[in-house]
mmCIF file of C-alpha atoms and ligand atoms in Angstrom:
data_model
loop_
_atom_site.group_PDB
_atom_site.id
_atom_site.type_symbol
_atom_site.label_atom_id
_atom_site.label_comp_id
_atom_site.label_asym_id
_atom_site.label_seq_id
_atom_site.Cartn_x
_atom_site.Cartn_y
_atom_site.Cartn_z
ATOM 1 C CA MET Z 1 173.689 132.634 95.508
ATOM 2 C CA ILE Z 2 173.947 136.418 95.750
ATOM 3 C CA LYS Z 3 171.314 138.431 93.876
ATOM 4 C CA ILE Z 4 171.732 142.124 93.132
ATOM 5 C CA THR Z 5 168.777 144.206 91.950
ATOM 6 C CA ILE Z 6 169.622 147.613 90.548
ATOM 7 C CA LEU Z 7 167.147 150.311 91.629
ATOM 8 C CA GLY Z 8 169.118 153.326 90.446
ATOM 9 C CA ASN Z 9 172.151 153.477 88.177
ATOM 10 C CA ASN Z 10 172.442 157.147 87.273
ATOM 11 C CA SER Z 11 174.653 159.820 88.780
ATOM 12 C CA ALA Z 12 173.472 163.038 90.392
ATOM 13 C CA LEU Z 13 170.545 163.972 88.154
ATOM 14 C CA PRO Z 14 167.705 161.593 87.286
ATOM 15 C CA ALA Z 15 167.614 161.319 83.477
ATOM 16 C CA TYR Z 16 166.191 159.139 80.707
ATOM 17 C CA ASN Z 17 164.188 157.144 83.216
ATOM 18 C CA ARG Z 18 167.316 156.362 85.185
ATOM 19 C CA HIS Z 19 167.431 157.160 88.893
ATOM 20 C CA PRO Z 20 170.094 158.086 91.463
ATOM 21 C CA THR Z 21 172.046 155.255 93.025
ATOM 22 C CA SER Z 22 170.479 152.417 94.967
ATOM 23 C CA GLN Z 23 170.604 148.639 94.832
ATOM 24 C CA VAL Z 24 169.474 145.660 96.862
ATOM 25 C CA VAL Z 25 171.727 142.714 97.641
ATOM 26 C CA ASP Z 26 169.924 139.487 98.538
ATOM 27 C CA ILE Z 27 171.777 136.701 100.334
ATOM 28 C CA GLU Z 28 169.558 133.849 101.506
ATOM 29 C CA GLU Z 29 166.492 136.149 101.614
ATOM 30 C CA GLN Z 30 168.336 138.638 103.810
ATOM 31 C CA LEU Z 31 168.147 141.976 101.999
ATOM 32 C CA PHE Z 32 170.897 144.592 102.199
ATOM 33 C CA LEU Z 33 170.231 148.036 100.782
ATOM 34 C CA VAL Z 34 173.255 149.753 99.280
ATOM 35 C CA ASP Z 35 172.809 153.508 98.967
ATOM 36 C CA CYS Z 36 169.396 155.097 98.915
ATOM 37 C CA GLY Z 37 169.107 157.884 96.370
ATOM 38 C CA GLU Z 38 165.931 159.839 95.768
ATOM 39 C CA ALA Z 39 163.085 157.617 94.429
ATOM 40 C CA THR Z 40 164.455 154.443 95.997
ATOM 41 C CA GLN Z 41 161.088 153.669 97.625
ATOM 42 C CA ILE Z 42 159.235 154.129 94.356
ATOM 43 C CA GLN Z 43 161.706 151.844 92.629
ATOM 44 C CA MET Z 44 161.265 149.283 95.422
ATOM 45 C CA GLN Z 45 157.531 149.242 94.791
ATOM 46 C CA ARG Z 46 158.047 149.005 91.046
ATOM 47 C CA TYR Z 47 160.354 146.018 91.371
ATOM 48 C CA HIS Z 48 158.585 144.301 94.296
ATOM 49 C CA ILE Z 49 161.324 144.628 96.895
ATOM 50 C CA ARG Z 50 160.038 143.632 100.320
ATOM 51 C CA ARG Z 51 161.030 146.458 102.634
ATOM 52 C CA ARG Z 52 160.411 144.386 105.747
ATOM 53 C CA ARG Z 53 163.239 142.087 104.762
ATOM 54 C CA ILE Z 54 165.758 144.910 104.780
ATOM 55 C CA ASN Z 55 167.661 144.823 108.049
ATOM 56 C CA TYR Z 56 170.851 146.520 106.896
ATOM 57 C CA ILE Z 57 171.374 149.774 104.998
ATOM 58 C CA PHE Z 58 174.807 150.923 103.822
ATOM 59 C CA ILE Z 59 175.408 154.522 102.696
ATOM 60 C CA SER Z 60 178.669 154.978 100.799
ATOM 61 C CA HIS Z 61 178.982 158.772 101.187
ATOM 62 C CA LEU Z 62 177.003 161.923 101.740
ATOM 63 C CA HIS Z 63 176.509 163.195 98.218
ATOM 64 C CA GLY Z 64 172.762 163.535 97.913
ATOM 65 C CA ASP Z 65 172.398 161.144 94.989
ATOM 66 C CA HIS Z 66 173.340 158.343 97.402
ATOM 67 C CA TYR Z 67 171.106 159.090 100.387
ATOM 68 C CA PHE Z 68 168.327 161.609 99.703
ATOM 69 C CA GLY Z 69 165.812 158.751 99.777
ATOM 70 C CA LEU Z 70 166.878 157.519 103.191
ATOM 71 C CA MET Z 71 164.627 159.597 105.476
ATOM 72 C CA GLY Z 72 161.567 158.655 103.464
ATOM 73 C CA LEU Z 73 162.404 154.986 103.718
ATOM 74 C CA ILE Z 74 163.215 155.085 107.434
ATOM 75 C CA THR Z 75 159.965 156.850 108.260
ATOM 76 C CA SER Z 76 157.900 154.644 105.930
ATOM 77 C CA MET Z 77 159.241 151.597 107.719
ATOM 78 C CA GLY Z 78 157.927 153.121 110.930
ATOM 79 C CA LEU Z 79 154.523 153.900 109.409
ATOM 80 C CA MET Z 80 154.321 150.291 108.239
ATOM 81 C CA GLY Z 81 154.648 149.157 111.851
ATOM 82 C CA ARG Z 82 158.167 147.810 111.747
ATOM 83 C CA THR Z 83 159.455 146.627 115.129
ATOM 84 C CA ALA Z 84 162.589 144.731 114.044
ATOM 85 C CA PRO Z 85 165.889 146.556 114.512
ATOM 86 C CA LEU Z 86 167.372 148.330 111.504
ATOM 87 C CA HIS Z 87 171.147 148.605 111.157
ATOM 88 C CA LEU Z 88 172.387 151.699 109.362
ATOM 89 C CA PHE Z 89 176.013 152.187 108.309
ATOM 90 C CA GLY Z 90 177.395 155.422 106.887
ATOM 91 C CA PRO Z 91 179.697 158.407 107.408
ATOM 92 C CA PRO Z 92 179.572 159.810 110.972
ATOM 93 C CA ALA Z 93 177.578 162.929 110.001
ATOM 94 C CA LEU Z 94 174.716 160.748 108.757
ATOM 95 C CA GLN Z 95 173.653 160.140 112.335
ATOM 96 C CA GLN Z 96 173.243 163.886 112.931
ATOM 97 C CA ILE Z 97 171.288 164.256 109.688
ATOM 98 C CA VAL Z 98 168.871 161.471 110.613
ATOM 99 C CA ASP Z 99 168.520 162.553 114.244
ATOM 100 C CA LEU Z 100 167.802 166.185 113.309
ATOM 101 C CA GLN Z 101 165.113 165.262 110.811
ATOM 102 C CA LEU Z 102 163.389 162.933 113.256
ATOM 103 C CA GLN Z 103 163.685 165.509 116.024
ATOM 104 C CA VAL Z 104 162.182 168.480 114.134
ATOM 105 C CA ALA Z 105 159.272 166.315 113.031
ATOM 106 C CA THR Z 106 158.904 164.900 116.579
ATOM 107 C CA THR Z 107 158.937 161.465 114.974
ATOM 108 C CA VAL Z 108 159.602 158.537 117.261
ATOM 109 C CA LEU Z 109 160.393 155.403 115.308
ATOM 110 C CA PRO Z 110 158.635 152.263 116.573
ATOM 111 C CA TYR Z 111 161.773 150.208 115.934
ATOM 112 C CA PRO Z 112 165.392 150.452 117.111
ATOM 113 C CA LEU Z 113 167.684 152.182 114.616
ATOM 114 C CA HIS Z 114 171.305 151.189 115.234
ATOM 115 C CA PHE Z 115 173.875 153.415 113.610
ATOM 116 C CA THR Z 116 177.489 152.432 112.930
ATOM 117 C CA ALA Z 117 179.899 155.066 111.619
ATOM 118 C CA LEU Z 118 182.232 154.232 108.760
ATOM 119 C CA GLU Z 119 185.629 155.521 109.773
ATOM 120 C CA GLU Z 120 187.293 157.773 107.220
ATOM 121 C CA GLY Z 121 190.068 156.031 105.290
ATOM 122 C CA LYS Z 122 189.562 152.711 107.067
ATOM 123 C CA ALA Z 123 188.308 149.263 106.148
ATOM 124 C CA GLN Z 124 185.883 147.634 108.581
ATOM 125 C CA ILE Z 125 184.015 144.377 108.990
ATOM 126 C CA LEU Z 126 180.407 145.531 109.308
ATOM 127 C CA VAL Z 127 178.426 142.293 109.451
ATOM 128 C CA ASP Z 128 179.891 138.883 110.214
ATOM 129 C CA GLU Z 129 177.425 136.000 110.327
ATOM 130 C CA ALA Z 130 177.911 132.283 109.728
ATOM 131 C CA SER Z 131 176.825 132.410 106.108
ATOM 132 C CA TYR Z 132 177.662 135.965 105.059
ATOM 133 C CA LYS Z 133 180.030 138.821 105.717
ATOM 134 C CA VAL Z 134 179.894 142.500 104.725
ATOM 135 C CA GLU Z 135 182.988 144.686 104.744
ATOM 136 C CA SER Z 136 183.645 148.320 103.882
ATOM 137 C CA PHE Z 137 186.774 149.774 102.309
ATOM 138 C CA PRO Z 138 187.823 153.344 101.511
ATOM 139 C CA VAL Z 139 187.713 154.557 97.901
ATOM 140 C CA GLU Z 140 188.944 157.878 96.450
ATOM 141 C CA HIS Z 141 186.212 160.458 96.123
ATOM 142 C CA ARG Z 142 185.854 164.197 96.741
ATOM 143 C CA ILE Z 143 184.466 163.525 100.206
ATOM 144 C CA PRO Z 144 185.014 160.409 102.398
ATOM 145 C CA CYS Z 145 183.479 157.452 100.618
ATOM 146 C CA HIS Z 146 183.423 153.679 101.065
ATOM 147 C CA GLY Z 147 182.794 150.673 98.889
ATOM 148 C CA PHE Z 148 181.237 147.479 100.244
ATOM 149 C CA SER Z 149 182.059 143.856 99.714
ATOM 150 C CA PHE Z 150 179.581 141.029 100.306
ATOM 151 C CA THR Z 151 180.715 137.445 100.793
ATOM 152 C CA HIS Z 152 178.312 134.524 100.817
ATOM 153 C CA ARG Z 153 180.019 131.733 102.659
ATOM 154 C CA HIS Z 154 179.413 128.149 101.742
ATOM 155 C CA LEU Z 155 180.444 126.403 104.881
ATOM 156 C CA GLN Z 156 178.334 123.355 104.338
ATOM 157 C CA ARG Z 157 179.748 120.200 102.831
ATOM 158 C CA ARG Z 158 177.888 118.353 100.103
ATOM 159 C CA LEU Z 159 176.451 114.875 100.744
ATOM 160 C CA LEU Z 160 177.379 111.889 98.584
ATOM 161 C CA PRO Z 161 173.999 110.069 98.597
ATOM 162 C CA GLU Z 162 175.318 106.666 97.520
ATOM 163 C CA GLN Z 163 178.027 106.684 100.163
ATOM 164 C CA CYS Z 164 175.514 107.755 102.821
ATOM 165 C CA ARG Z 165 173.322 104.800 101.832
ATOM 166 C CA HIS Z 166 176.299 102.463 101.772
ATOM 167 C CA TYR Z 167 177.196 103.357 105.367
ATOM 168 C CA GLU Z 168 173.506 103.358 106.364
ATOM 169 C CA ILE Z 169 173.520 106.857 107.813
ATOM 170 C CA PRO Z 170 170.050 107.988 108.928
ATOM 171 C CA THR Z 171 168.668 111.061 107.160
ATOM 172 C CA ALA Z 172 168.190 112.720 110.564
ATOM 173 C CA PHE Z 173 171.994 112.978 110.768
ATOM 174 C CA PHE Z 174 172.434 114.602 107.332
ATOM 175 C CA ALA Z 175 172.390 118.162 108.654
ATOM 176 C CA ARG Z 176 175.267 117.328 110.999
ATOM 177 C CA LEU Z 177 177.181 115.666 108.166
ATOM 178 C CA LYS Z 178 176.868 118.909 106.178
ATOM 179 C CA ASN Z 179 178.472 120.683 109.120
ATOM 180 C CA GLY Z 180 181.466 118.339 108.941
ATOM 181 C CA GLU Z 181 180.725 115.878 111.754
ATOM 182 C CA ASP Z 182 181.713 112.205 111.688
ATOM 183 C CA TYR Z 183 179.049 109.546 112.354
ATOM 184 C CA THR Z 184 179.346 106.582 114.703
ATOM 185 C CA ARG Z 185 177.102 103.675 113.826
ATOM 186 C CA LYS Z 186 175.351 101.470 116.377
ATOM 187 C CA ASP Z 187 177.814 98.651 115.558
ATOM 188 C CA GLY Z 188 180.646 100.992 116.565
ATOM 189 C CA LEU Z 189 181.987 101.808 113.094
ATOM 190 C CA LEU Z 190 183.214 105.383 112.852
ATOM 191 C CA VAL Z 191 182.197 106.813 109.473
ATOM 192 C CA LYS Z 192 184.579 109.652 108.675
ATOM 193 C CA ASN Z 193 182.933 112.734 107.253
ATOM 194 C CA GLU Z 194 185.122 112.804 104.145
ATOM 195 C CA TRP Z 195 183.924 109.295 103.207
ATOM 196 C CA VAL Z 196 180.364 110.510 102.718
ATOM 197 C CA THR Z 197 180.680 114.206 101.763
ATOM 198 C CA THR Z 198 182.700 116.511 99.522
ATOM 199 C CA ALA Z 199 183.660 120.168 99.948
ATOM 200 C CA GLY Z 200 180.843 122.660 99.346
ATOM 201 C CA THR Z 201 180.874 125.268 96.593
ATOM 202 C CA PRO Z 202 183.376 128.131 97.010
ATOM 203 C CA ASP Z 203 182.417 131.436 98.595
ATOM 204 C CA LYS Z 204 180.759 134.035 96.363
ATOM 205 C CA LYS Z 205 181.856 137.671 96.443
ATOM 206 C CA TYR Z 206 180.096 140.801 95.235
ATOM 207 C CA VAL Z 207 181.823 144.179 95.434
ATOM 208 C CA TYR Z 208 180.265 147.622 95.101
ATOM 209 C CA CYS Z 209 182.923 150.270 94.499
ATOM 210 C CA ALA Z 210 180.746 153.384 95.046
ATOM 211 C CA ASP Z 211 181.872 156.758 93.600
ATOM 212 C CA THR Z 212 185.602 156.809 92.998
ATOM 213 C CA ARG Z 213 188.491 157.911 90.893
ATOM 214 C CA THR Z 214 190.199 155.016 89.281
ATOM 215 C CA THR Z 215 192.934 153.836 91.627
ATOM 216 C CA ASP Z 216 194.802 150.753 92.770
ATOM 217 C CA SER Z 217 194.519 151.834 96.392
ATOM 218 C CA PHE Z 218 191.593 149.527 97.166
ATOM 219 C CA LEU Z 219 192.633 146.674 94.900
ATOM 220 C CA PRO Z 220 193.290 144.268 97.825
ATOM 221 C CA TYR Z 221 189.622 144.523 98.859
ATOM 222 C CA ILE Z 222 188.166 143.710 95.464
ATOM 223 C CA LEU Z 223 190.447 140.893 94.336
ATOM 224 C CA LYS Z 224 188.732 137.914 92.725
ATOM 225 C CA ALA Z 225 185.252 139.374 93.086
ATOM 226 C CA ASP Z 226 182.796 137.197 91.181
ATOM 227 C CA LEU Z 227 180.942 140.377 90.270
ATOM 228 C CA LEU Z 228 182.359 143.888 90.516
ATOM 229 C CA TYR Z 229 180.064 146.931 90.315
ATOM 230 C CA HIS Z 230 182.155 149.928 89.347
ATOM 231 C CA GLU Z 231 181.069 153.396 88.474
ATOM 232 C CA SER Z 232 181.673 154.727 84.977
ATOM 233 C CA THR Z 233 180.260 158.210 85.157
ATOM 234 C CA TYR Z 234 181.965 159.121 81.886
ATOM 235 C CA LEU Z 235 183.407 157.726 78.687
ATOM 236 C CA ASP Z 236 187.126 157.900 78.236
ATOM 237 C CA ASN Z 237 187.129 161.066 76.108
ATOM 238 C CA ASP Z 238 186.087 162.801 79.347
ATOM 239 C CA GLN Z 239 188.960 161.297 81.312
ATOM 240 C CA LYS Z 240 190.154 164.664 82.602
ATOM 241 C CA LYS Z 241 186.682 165.600 83.769
ATOM 242 C CA ALA Z 242 186.404 162.215 85.488
ATOM 243 C CA PHE Z 243 189.697 162.781 87.297
ATOM 244 C CA ASP Z 244 188.851 166.352 88.339
ATOM 245 C CA ARG Z 245 185.460 165.259 89.696
ATOM 246 C CA PHE Z 246 186.766 162.094 91.388
ATOM 247 C CA HIS Z 247 184.932 159.757 89.037
ATOM 248 C CA SER Z 248 185.943 157.056 86.544
ATOM 249 C CA THR Z 249 185.475 156.213 82.896
ATOM 250 C CA ALA Z 250 184.252 152.930 81.397
ATOM 251 C CA ARG Z 251 187.743 152.093 80.172
ATOM 252 C CA GLN Z 252 189.241 152.715 83.618
ATOM 253 C CA ALA Z 253 186.610 150.534 85.289
ATOM 254 C CA ALA Z 254 187.425 147.735 82.842
ATOM 255 C CA GLU Z 255 191.145 148.037 83.535
ATOM 256 C CA LEU Z 256 190.555 147.778 87.256
ATOM 257 C CA ALA Z 257 188.285 144.742 86.825
ATOM 258 C CA GLN Z 258 191.063 143.098 84.845
ATOM 259 C CA LYS Z 259 193.696 143.879 87.483
ATOM 260 C CA ALA Z 260 191.401 142.560 90.201
ATOM 261 C CA GLY Z 261 190.847 139.282 88.370
ATOM 262 C CA ALA Z 262 187.098 139.850 88.621
ATOM 263 C CA GLY Z 263 184.666 137.349 87.124
ATOM 264 C CA ARG Z 264 182.282 139.944 85.693
ATOM 265 C CA LEU Z 265 182.013 143.716 85.645
ATOM 266 C CA LEU Z 266 178.816 145.703 86.013
ATOM 267 C CA LEU Z 267 178.935 149.390 85.081
ATOM 268 C CA GLY Z 268 176.782 152.089 86.672
ATOM 269 C CA HIS Z 269 176.493 155.696 87.916
ATOM 270 C CA PHE Z 270 176.159 157.132 84.426
ATOM 271 C CA SER Z 271 176.255 160.848 83.832
ATOM 272 C CA SER Z 272 172.921 162.314 82.785
ATOM 273 C CA LYS Z 273 174.584 163.687 79.648
ATOM 274 C CA TYR Z 274 174.403 160.225 78.056
ATOM 275 C CA GLN Z 275 171.116 158.920 76.726
ATOM 276 C CA ASP Z 276 172.554 155.960 74.843
ATOM 277 C CA LEU Z 277 174.706 153.717 77.052
ATOM 278 C CA SER Z 278 175.891 151.312 74.358
ATOM 279 C CA LEU Z 279 179.200 153.168 74.049
ATOM 280 C CA PHE Z 280 179.984 152.267 77.671
ATOM 281 C CA TYR Z 281 179.756 148.611 76.755
ATOM 282 C CA GLU Z 282 181.823 149.059 73.611
ATOM 283 C CA GLU Z 283 184.565 150.933 75.414
ATOM 284 C CA ALA Z 284 184.839 148.590 78.403
ATOM 285 C CA SER Z 285 184.437 145.319 76.507
ATOM 286 C CA GLN Z 286 187.549 146.018 74.450
ATOM 287 C CA ILE Z 287 189.538 145.599 77.660
ATOM 288 C CA PHE Z 288 187.337 143.360 79.792
ATOM 289 C CA PRO Z 289 184.904 141.264 77.714
ATOM 290 C CA ASP Z 290 182.717 140.050 80.591
ATOM 291 C CA VAL Z 291 181.078 143.412 81.145
ATOM 292 C CA GLU Z 292 177.456 144.516 81.333
ATOM 293 C CA VAL Z 293 175.883 147.939 81.448
ATOM 294 C CA SER Z 294 173.610 147.781 84.491
ATOM 295 C CA THR Z 295 169.885 148.184 83.908
ATOM 296 C CA GLU Z 296 167.398 149.254 86.566
ATOM 297 C CA GLY Z 297 164.984 146.534 87.601
ATOM 298 C CA ILE Z 298 167.292 143.747 86.457
ATOM 299 C CA THR Z 299 168.518 141.235 89.037
ATOM 300 C CA TYR Z 300 172.072 140.020 88.517
ATOM 301 C CA GLU Z 301 172.951 136.674 90.041
ATOM 302 C CA ILE Z 302 176.217 135.196 91.192
HETATM 303 ZN ZN1 ZN G 401 177.179 159.770 93.008
HETATM 304 ZN ZN1 ZN G 402 179.649 161.205 94.964
#
């Protein structure tokens, strides 16, 4: 299961109790922070996010509403005595920004901070572990910007308990069965794995599209996402403004979700000019019915 907790779903200005962008992706208790707008730490406290469990932070781009909370978080982690390495991914200039702020404050972090630059216009595999993978892909914004895709792999096969009993397989061997191994009994009978297991559940995919104009250019990276988070800074009557400012409307987000064959669509990054967000739902749901307007503090599960 992938769990996504929204910490901030507003665009540049905090408004109506909505905060600049940040969200936490949880895969098997490993927490990934995606963007870190101002107030992210306060939102983490409010929604009981365990900072120690965050080992990876991804910053989509260097507009302040996506990273002005980062220095506070990095230094708080140090003050809390963190020693585990922290992996930070973002545009190349982010390293200079972080280094300068640490340097002028003569702050020495008590933990290793590993920085990986997101290359402009390129897709990269950022994390590749047995049970999960994180990739970045370029989107179309006013400055270089990347979206992120999270895949939870289900490599393990599922046991068929009755068949396992029938072939008298000891429970101590079950973990190896889940990994696809055959079992040889003491009497020499080879029990083939497919006799006693079935395929596991399919991979789960969550995609965060960051700030972007609506475009097909990154469609290959978001195909068949179980859940797609797409910005909808504006409603469609502001389509020209959205285009000029490299943002999208709710209708455009819905059209892209449809093209991508997404399971569900989650809208976010709302302009502070809107107090009532129900129109975002109405507009998008006419095109893509499985849509939700994201709410801060809510955890969405795949
Ligand atoms: Zn933004
Ligand atoms: Zn932006």
